[in-house]
Coordinates of C-alpha atoms in Angstrom, one line a residue:
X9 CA 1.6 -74.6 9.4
X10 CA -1.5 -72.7 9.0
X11 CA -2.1 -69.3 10.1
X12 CA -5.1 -68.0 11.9
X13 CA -6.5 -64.5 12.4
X14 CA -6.4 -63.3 15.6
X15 CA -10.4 -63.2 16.8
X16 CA -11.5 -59.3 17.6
X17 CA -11.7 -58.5 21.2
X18 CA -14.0 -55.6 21.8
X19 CA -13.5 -54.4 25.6
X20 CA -15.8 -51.6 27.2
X21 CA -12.7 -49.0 26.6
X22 CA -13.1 -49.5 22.8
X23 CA -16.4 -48.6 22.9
X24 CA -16.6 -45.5 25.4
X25 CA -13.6 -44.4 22.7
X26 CA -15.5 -45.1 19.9
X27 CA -18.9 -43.2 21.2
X28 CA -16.6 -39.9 22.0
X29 CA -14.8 -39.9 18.6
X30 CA -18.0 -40.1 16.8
X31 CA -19.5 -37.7 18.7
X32 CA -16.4 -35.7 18.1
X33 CA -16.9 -36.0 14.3
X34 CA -20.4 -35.4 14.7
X35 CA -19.7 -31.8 16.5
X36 CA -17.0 -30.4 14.7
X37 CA -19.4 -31.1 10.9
X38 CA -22.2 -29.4 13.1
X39 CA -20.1 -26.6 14.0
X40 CA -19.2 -25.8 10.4
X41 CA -23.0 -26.2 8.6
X42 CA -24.3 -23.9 11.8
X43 CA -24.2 -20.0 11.9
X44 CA -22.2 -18.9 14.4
X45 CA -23.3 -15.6 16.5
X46 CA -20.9 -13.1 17.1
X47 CA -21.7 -10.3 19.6
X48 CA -20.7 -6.5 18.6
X49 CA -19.9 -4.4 22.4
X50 CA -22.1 -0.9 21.6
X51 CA -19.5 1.8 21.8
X52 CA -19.6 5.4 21.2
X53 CA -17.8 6.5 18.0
X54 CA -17.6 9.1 15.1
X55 CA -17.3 8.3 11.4
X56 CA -15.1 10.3 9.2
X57 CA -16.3 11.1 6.3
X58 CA -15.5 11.5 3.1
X59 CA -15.0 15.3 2.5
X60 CA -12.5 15.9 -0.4
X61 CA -13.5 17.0 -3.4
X62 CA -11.9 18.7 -6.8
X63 CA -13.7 21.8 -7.5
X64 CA -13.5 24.8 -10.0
X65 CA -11.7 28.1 -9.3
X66 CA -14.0 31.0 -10.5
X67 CA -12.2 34.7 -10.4
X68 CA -12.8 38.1 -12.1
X69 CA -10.6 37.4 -14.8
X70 CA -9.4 39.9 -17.9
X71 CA -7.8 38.7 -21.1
X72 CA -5.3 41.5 -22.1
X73 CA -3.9 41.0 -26.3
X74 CA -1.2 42.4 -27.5
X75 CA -1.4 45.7 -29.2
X76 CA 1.4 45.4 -31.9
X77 CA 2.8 42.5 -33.1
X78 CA 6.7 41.0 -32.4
X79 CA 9.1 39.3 -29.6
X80 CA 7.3 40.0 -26.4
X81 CA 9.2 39.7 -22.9
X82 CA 7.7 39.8 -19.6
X83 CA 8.6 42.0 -16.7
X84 CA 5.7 41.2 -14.0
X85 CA 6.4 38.1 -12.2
X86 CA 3.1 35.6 -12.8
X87 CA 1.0 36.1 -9.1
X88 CA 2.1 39.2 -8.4
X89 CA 0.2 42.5 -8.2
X90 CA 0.3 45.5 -10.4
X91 CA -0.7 48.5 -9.9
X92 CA -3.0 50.6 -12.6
X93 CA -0.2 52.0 -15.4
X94 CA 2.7 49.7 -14.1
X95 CA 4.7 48.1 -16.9
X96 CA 3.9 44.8 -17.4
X97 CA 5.4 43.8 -20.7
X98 CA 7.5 45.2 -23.6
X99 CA 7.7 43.8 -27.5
X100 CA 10.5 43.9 -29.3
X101 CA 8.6 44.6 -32.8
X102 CA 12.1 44.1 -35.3
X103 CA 13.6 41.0 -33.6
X104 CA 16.8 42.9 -32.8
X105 CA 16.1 43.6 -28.7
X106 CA 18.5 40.1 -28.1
X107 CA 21.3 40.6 -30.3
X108 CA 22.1 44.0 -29.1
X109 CA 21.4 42.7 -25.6
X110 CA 23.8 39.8 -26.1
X111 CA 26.2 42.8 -26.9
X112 CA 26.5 44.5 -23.9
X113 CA 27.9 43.8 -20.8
X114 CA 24.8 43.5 -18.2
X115 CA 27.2 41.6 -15.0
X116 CA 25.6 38.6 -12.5
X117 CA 22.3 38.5 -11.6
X118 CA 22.0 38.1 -8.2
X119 CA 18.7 37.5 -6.5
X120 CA 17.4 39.1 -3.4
X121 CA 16.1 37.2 -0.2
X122 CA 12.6 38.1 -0.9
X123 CA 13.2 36.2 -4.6
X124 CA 14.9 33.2 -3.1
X125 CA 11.7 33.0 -0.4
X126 CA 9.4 33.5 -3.4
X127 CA 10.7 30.8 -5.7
X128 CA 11.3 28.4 -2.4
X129 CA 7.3 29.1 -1.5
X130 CA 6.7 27.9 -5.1
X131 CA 8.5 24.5 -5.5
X132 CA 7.3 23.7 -2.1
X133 CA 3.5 24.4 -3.0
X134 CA 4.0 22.2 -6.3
X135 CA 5.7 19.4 -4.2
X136 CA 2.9 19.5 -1.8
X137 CA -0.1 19.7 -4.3
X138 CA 1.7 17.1 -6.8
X139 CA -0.3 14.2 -7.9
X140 CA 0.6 11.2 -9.9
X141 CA -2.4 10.9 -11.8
X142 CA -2.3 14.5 -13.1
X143 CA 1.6 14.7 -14.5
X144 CA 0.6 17.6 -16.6
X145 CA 0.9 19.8 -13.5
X146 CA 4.6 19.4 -13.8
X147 CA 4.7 21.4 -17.3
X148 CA 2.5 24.3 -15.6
X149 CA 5.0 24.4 -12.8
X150 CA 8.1 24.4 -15.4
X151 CA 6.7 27.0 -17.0
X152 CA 6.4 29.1 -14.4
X153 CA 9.6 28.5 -13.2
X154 CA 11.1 29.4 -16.7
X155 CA 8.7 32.7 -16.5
X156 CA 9.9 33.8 -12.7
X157 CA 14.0 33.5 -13.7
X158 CA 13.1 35.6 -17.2
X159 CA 11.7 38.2 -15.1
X160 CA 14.1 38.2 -12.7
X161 CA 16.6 38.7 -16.0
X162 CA 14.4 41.3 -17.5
X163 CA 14.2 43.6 -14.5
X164 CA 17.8 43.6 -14.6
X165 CA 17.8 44.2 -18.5
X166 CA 15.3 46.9 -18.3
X167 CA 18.0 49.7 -18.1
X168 CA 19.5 48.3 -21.0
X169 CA 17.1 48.1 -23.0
X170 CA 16.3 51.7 -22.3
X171 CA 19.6 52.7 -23.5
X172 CA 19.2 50.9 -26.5
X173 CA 16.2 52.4 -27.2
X174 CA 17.8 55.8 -27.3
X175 CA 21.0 54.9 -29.4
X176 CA 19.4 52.6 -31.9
X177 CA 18.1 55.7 -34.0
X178 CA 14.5 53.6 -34.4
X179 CA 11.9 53.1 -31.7
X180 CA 12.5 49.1 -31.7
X181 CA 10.7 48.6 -28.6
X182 CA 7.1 49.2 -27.7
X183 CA 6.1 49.7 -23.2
X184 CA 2.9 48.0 -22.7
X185 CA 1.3 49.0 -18.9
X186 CA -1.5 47.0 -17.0
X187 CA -5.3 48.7 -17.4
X188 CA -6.2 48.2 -13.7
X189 CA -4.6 47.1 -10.8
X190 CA -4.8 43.0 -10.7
X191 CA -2.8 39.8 -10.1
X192 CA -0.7 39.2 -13.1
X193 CA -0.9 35.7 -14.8
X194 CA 0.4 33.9 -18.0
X195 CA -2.1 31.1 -19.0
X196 CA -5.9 30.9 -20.4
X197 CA -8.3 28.2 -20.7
X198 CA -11.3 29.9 -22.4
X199 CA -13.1 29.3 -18.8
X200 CA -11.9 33.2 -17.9
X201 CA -15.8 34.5 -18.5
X202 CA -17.3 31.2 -16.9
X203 CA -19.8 31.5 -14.0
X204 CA -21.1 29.3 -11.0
X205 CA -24.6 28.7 -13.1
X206 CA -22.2 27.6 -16.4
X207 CA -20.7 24.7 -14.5
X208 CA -21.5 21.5 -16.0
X209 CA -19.9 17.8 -15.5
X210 CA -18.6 18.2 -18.5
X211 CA -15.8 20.4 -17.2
X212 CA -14.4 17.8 -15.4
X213 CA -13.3 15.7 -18.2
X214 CA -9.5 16.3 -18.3
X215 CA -9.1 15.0 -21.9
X216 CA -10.9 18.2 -22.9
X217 CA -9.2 20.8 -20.8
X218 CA -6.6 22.8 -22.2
X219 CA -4.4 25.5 -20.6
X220 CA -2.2 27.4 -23.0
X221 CA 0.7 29.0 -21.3
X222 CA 2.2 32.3 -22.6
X223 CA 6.3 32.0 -22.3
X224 CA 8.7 35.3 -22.5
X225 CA 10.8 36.0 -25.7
X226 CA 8.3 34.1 -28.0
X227 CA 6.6 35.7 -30.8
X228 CA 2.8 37.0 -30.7
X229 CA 0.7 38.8 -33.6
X230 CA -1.3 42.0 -32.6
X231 CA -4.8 40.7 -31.3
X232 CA -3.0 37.7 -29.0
X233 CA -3.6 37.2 -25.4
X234 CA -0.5 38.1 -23.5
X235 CA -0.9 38.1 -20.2
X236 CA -4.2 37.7 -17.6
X237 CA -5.7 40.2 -14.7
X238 CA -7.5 39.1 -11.9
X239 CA -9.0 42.4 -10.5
X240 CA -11.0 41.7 -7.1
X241 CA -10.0 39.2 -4.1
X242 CA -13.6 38.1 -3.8
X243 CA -13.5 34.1 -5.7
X244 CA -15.1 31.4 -5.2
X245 CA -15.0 27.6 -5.9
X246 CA -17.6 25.3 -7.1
X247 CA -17.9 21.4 -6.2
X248 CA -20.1 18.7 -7.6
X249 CA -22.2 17.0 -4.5
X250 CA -25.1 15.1 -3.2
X251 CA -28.4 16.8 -3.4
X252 CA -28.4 15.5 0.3
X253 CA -25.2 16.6 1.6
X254 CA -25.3 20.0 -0.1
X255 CA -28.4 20.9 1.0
X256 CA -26.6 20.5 5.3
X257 CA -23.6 22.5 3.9
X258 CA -25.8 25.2 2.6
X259 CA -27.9 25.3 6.2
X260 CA -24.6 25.9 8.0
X261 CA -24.0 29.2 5.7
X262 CA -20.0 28.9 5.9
X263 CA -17.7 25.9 6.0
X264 CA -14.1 25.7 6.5
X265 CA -12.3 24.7 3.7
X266 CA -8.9 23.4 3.6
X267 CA -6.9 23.4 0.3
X268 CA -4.7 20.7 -0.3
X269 CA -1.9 22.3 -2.3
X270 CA -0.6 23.6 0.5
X271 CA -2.9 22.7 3.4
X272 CA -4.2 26.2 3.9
X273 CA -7.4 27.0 5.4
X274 CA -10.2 29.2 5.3
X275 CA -13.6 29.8 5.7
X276 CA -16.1 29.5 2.4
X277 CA -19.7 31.0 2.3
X278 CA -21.9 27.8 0.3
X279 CA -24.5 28.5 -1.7
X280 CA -26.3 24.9 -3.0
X281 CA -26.7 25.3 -7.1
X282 CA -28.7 23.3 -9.4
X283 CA -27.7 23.8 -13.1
X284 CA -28.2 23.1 -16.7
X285 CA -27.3 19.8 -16.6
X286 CA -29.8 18.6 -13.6
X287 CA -26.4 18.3 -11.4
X288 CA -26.1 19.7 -8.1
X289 CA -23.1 21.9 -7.1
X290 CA -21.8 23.6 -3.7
X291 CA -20.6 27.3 -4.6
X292 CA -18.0 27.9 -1.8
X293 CA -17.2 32.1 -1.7
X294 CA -14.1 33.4 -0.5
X295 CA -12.8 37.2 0.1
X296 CA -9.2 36.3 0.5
X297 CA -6.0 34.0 -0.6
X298 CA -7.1 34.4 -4.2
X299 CA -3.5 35.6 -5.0
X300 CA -2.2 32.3 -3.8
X301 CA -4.4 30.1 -6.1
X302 CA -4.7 32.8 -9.0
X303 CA -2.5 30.2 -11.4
X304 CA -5.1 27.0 -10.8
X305 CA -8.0 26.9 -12.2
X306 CA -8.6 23.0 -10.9
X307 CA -8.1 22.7 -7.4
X308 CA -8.4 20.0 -4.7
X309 CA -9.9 21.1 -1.1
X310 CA -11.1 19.0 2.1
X311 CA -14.3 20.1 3.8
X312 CA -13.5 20.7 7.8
X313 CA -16.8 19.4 9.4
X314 CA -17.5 18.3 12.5
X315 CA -17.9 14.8 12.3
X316 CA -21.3 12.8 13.0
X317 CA -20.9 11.2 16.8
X318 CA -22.9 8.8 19.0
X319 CA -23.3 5.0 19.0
X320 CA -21.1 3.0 16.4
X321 CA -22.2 0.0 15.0
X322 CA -21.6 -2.2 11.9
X323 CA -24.4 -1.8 9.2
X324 CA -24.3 -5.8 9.4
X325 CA -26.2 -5.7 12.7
X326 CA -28.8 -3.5 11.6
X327 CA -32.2 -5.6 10.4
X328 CA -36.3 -4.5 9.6
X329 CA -38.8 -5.3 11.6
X330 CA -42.7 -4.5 11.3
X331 CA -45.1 -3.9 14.5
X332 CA -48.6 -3.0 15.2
X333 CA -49.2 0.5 16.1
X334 CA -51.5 1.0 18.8
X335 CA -52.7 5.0 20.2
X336 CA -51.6 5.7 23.3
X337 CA -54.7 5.5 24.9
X338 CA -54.9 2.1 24.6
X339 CA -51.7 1.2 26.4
X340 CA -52.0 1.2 30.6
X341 CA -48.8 2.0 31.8
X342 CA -47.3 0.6 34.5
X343 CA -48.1 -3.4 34.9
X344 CA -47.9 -6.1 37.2
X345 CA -43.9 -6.1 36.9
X346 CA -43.4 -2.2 36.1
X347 CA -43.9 -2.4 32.6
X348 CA -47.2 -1.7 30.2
X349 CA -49.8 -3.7 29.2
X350 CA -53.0 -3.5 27.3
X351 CA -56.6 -5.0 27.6
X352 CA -57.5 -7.3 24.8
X353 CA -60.9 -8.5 24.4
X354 CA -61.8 -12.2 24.2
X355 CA -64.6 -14.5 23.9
X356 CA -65.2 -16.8 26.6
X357 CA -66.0 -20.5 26.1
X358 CA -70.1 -19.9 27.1
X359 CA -69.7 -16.9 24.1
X360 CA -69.9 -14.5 26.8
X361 CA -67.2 -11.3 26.2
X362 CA -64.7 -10.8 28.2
X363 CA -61.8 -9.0 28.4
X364 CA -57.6 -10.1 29.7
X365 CA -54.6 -8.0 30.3
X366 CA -51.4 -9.1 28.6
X367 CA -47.9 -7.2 29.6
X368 CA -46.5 -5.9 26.1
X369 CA -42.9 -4.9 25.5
X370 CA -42.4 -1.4 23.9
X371 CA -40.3 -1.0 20.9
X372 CA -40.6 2.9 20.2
X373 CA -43.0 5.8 20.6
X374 CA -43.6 7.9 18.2
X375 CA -44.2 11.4 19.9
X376 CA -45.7 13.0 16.6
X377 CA -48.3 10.1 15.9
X378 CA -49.2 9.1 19.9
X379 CA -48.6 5.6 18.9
X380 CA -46.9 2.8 20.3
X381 CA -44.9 0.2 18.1
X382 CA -45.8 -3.2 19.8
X383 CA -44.5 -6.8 18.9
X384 CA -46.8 -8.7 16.0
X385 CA -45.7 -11.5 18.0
X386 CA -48.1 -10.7 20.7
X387 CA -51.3 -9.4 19.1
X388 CA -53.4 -10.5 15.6
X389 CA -54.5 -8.5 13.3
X390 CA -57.9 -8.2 14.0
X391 CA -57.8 -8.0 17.3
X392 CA -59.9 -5.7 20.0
X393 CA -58.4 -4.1 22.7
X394 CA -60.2 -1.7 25.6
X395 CA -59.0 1.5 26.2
X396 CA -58.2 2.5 29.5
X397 CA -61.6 3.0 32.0
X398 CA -63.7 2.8 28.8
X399 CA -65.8 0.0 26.9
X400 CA -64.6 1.8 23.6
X401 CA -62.6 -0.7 21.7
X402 CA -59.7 -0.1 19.0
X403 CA -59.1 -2.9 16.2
X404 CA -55.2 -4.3 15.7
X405 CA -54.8 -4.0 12.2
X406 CA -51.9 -0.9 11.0
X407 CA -48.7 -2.1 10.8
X408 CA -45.3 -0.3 10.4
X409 CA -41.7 -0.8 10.0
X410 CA -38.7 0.0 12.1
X411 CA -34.9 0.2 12.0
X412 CA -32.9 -1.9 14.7
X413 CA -30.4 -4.5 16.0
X414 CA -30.6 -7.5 18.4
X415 CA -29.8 -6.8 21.7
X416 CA -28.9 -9.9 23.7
X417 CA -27.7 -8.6 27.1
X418 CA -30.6 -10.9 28.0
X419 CA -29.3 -13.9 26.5
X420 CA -32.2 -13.9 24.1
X421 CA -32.5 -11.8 20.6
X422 CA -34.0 -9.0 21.6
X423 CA -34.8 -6.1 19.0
X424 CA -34.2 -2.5 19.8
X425 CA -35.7 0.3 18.0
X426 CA -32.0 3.0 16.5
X427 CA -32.1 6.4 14.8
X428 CA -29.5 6.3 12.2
X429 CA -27.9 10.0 11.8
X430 CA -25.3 9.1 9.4
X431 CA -23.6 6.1 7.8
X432 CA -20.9 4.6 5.2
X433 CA -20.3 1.4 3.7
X434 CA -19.5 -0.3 6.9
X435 CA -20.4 1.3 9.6
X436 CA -23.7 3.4 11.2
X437 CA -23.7 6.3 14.0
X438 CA -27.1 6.2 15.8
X439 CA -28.3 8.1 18.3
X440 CA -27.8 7.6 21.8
X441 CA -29.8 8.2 25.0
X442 CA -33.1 7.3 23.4
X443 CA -35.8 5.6 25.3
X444 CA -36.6 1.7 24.2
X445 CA -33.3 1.8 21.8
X446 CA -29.6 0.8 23.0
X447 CA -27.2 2.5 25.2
X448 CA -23.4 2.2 25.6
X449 CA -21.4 -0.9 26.4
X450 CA -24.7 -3.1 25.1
X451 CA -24.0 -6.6 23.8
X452 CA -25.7 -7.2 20.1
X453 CA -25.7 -9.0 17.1
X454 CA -22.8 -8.7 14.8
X455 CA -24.6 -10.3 11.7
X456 CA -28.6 -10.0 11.9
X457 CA -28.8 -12.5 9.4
X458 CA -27.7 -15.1 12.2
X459 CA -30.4 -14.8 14.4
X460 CA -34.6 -14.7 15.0
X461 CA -36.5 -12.9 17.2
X462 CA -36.2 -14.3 20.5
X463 CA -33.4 -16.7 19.8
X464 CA -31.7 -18.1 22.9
X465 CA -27.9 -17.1 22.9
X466 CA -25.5 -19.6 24.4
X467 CA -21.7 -17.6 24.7

């Protein structure tokens, strides 16, 4: 037996199903080669900016060195205040001071609530201002630590050692005072004699800083630096910024300036600097809280400022385009439909002149210039337009550029004229309430790039 194929029978339902698949097929490829138009609603918004920055702690700063060499031990805690003559350090010139110490019988130390406060005030400033990036901080904060408790131990010694002193038949120990009344503090950098006008960029290169600590009970020939004063309250810090930005901080005079070691704030006095190194820097003055900062000499602080507010938009939506600019005289306000229009000459087909009135759209007026910003669409260059109630004629021919987005509230691209006051990497804050530009709630473009001028939109 023999097989045959059976024949093909194409009905109308076959074809009305073929037609819609391939015009199926034929949308959906469409859809993905075309540009799609996404509309951005206009809302109003503020940007925050970016306002942290690591400055450089500048302070009146002493050196004292040790007078005679031997063991020195410490008995001002580091950031506290002395007064002019108050002891601040003995040294233990023979090396004995310990062993007889070890001797006697000096009972617990116990510390007072004012110590427990102090040394809880401490760990939680370091825990607050720690950073992973900058580990080294956790040395400076051990150190200080290990000089606090030695104090704390040497106050309670003192008597001792006075006793000592008096049975020993030898002047083994040597009373050192502070000069002038300061904040006490056991570390240099070599930056103690640095000013706002020395700061460079190089100073920010923390492979080259070093901060040598001074530690109780260690040795120190005569001539060595043994502790640090800072003698007046009035400090400042100095940041590296933008020409730009510095130059709005330094119009505002003060700034409020929150540190973030321990999120305290105070007011700053700025002063814009422009050094040896063609850098700019902010100089922010302070007359107080020095005594809490006196053992940082690298410290990280937020500028408080009021944020830029008005119309938010994505810098996507934002596009150029160039107009004619015509004087003012030559626009007639007020047209057939409520709107402006100018007079352009023309030549009629007998070669007589003549003249037409063609309703314009205003993009922006410039109240310093008395000219309007109209669409190249409409005029030529070259062109002759009347003014108003005169036969004096101007020629279209200076063009300019504006700043805008495409509004389509109409359901067409329209452009509207913004005045950007400030901006990031993603978004813009322009300024509301202007004539010809956009207003809250307004529909535009969320890619520029998407769109021409005039473009019908279908949502």
């Amino acid at each position: 037996m023999k097989k045959y194929r059976k024949p093909l029978n194409l009905n109308i339902g076959m074809l009305i199903f073929a037609v819609i698949f391939f015009y199926v097929v034929v949308c959906v490829i469409l859809y993905f080669q075309t540009s799609h138009i996404v509309r951005y609603e206009v809302k109003e918004g503020s940007l925050a900016t970016d306002t942290v920055y690591r400055g450089v702690a500048l302070r009146d700063e002493t050196v004292v060195c040790a007078e005679t060499a031997g063991y020195v031990n410490y008995y001002a805690r580091e950031g506290e205040r002395v007064a002019k003559n108050n002891l601040v350090y003995i040294v233990d010139e023979t090396g004995r001071l310990n062993e007889e110490l070890e001797n006697l019988s000096l009972g617990e130390n116990s510390l007072s609530d004012r110590e427990l406060m102090d040394f809880r005030s401490e760990i939680v400033n370091f825990v607050h201002g720690f950073r992973p990036e900058q580990y080294d901080s956790t040395y400076d904060f051990k150190y200080s630590m290990k000089n606090t408790v030695l104090k704390l131990a040497n106050t309670n010694m003192l008597q001792s050692v006075s006793d000592l002193s008096g049975t020993t038949g030898g002047n083994i120990v040597n009373y050192f005072h502070a000069p002038d009344t300061g904040i006490v503090t056991y570390w240099t950098d070599g930056y103690e004699s640095l000013t706002a006008q020395d700061v460079t960029e190089d100073l920010w290169d923390d492979t080259a800083y070093e901060k040598k600590l001074m530690m109780g009970n260690s040795l120190v020939a005569a001539g060595d630096a043994v502790y640090k004063l800072a003698t007046s309250e009035n400090w400042s810090i100095v940041i590296p910024v933008e020409p730009d930005r510095g130059a709005q901080l330094q119009e505002e005079g003060f700034v409020k300036v929150r540190f973030l070691k321990n999120q305290y704030e105070s007011w700053g006095e700025t002063k814009l600097l422009t050094n040896g190194d063609g850098n700019t820097y902010l100089q922010l003055s302070f007359t107080n809280s020095m005594v809490t900062f006196a053992t940082d000499r690298f410290l990280d602080v937020e500028l408080i400022v009021e944020d830029e507010t008005g119309l938010k938009i994505p810098k996507s939506s934002i596009v150029q385009k160039e107009f004619f600019l015509i004087p003012e005289e030559y626009v007639i306000p007020g047209g057939n439909n409520g709107g402006d229009s100018i007079m352009r000459q023309t030549v009629l087909e007998d070669g007589t002149i003549s003249s037409e009135v063609l309703e314009i759209e205003v993009y922006y007026f410039d109240d310093e210039t008395k000219e309007y910003y109209l669409d190249s669409s409409i005029l030529n260059s070259g062109d002759n337009i009347y003014k108003l109630d005169s036969q004096e004629t101007f020629t279209v021919s200076k063009r300019a550029t504006l700043t805008g987005v495409y509004n389509i509230n109409k359901g067409y691209a329209d452009f509207k004229q913004i005045t950007i006051l400030y901006e990031n990497d993603e978004y813009a804050i322009v300024e509301p309430n202007m004539k010809y530009s956009l207003s809250v709630y307004d529909y535009i473009v969320l890619n520029a790039e998407t769109v021409k001028d005039d473009q019908l939109i279908r949502q």
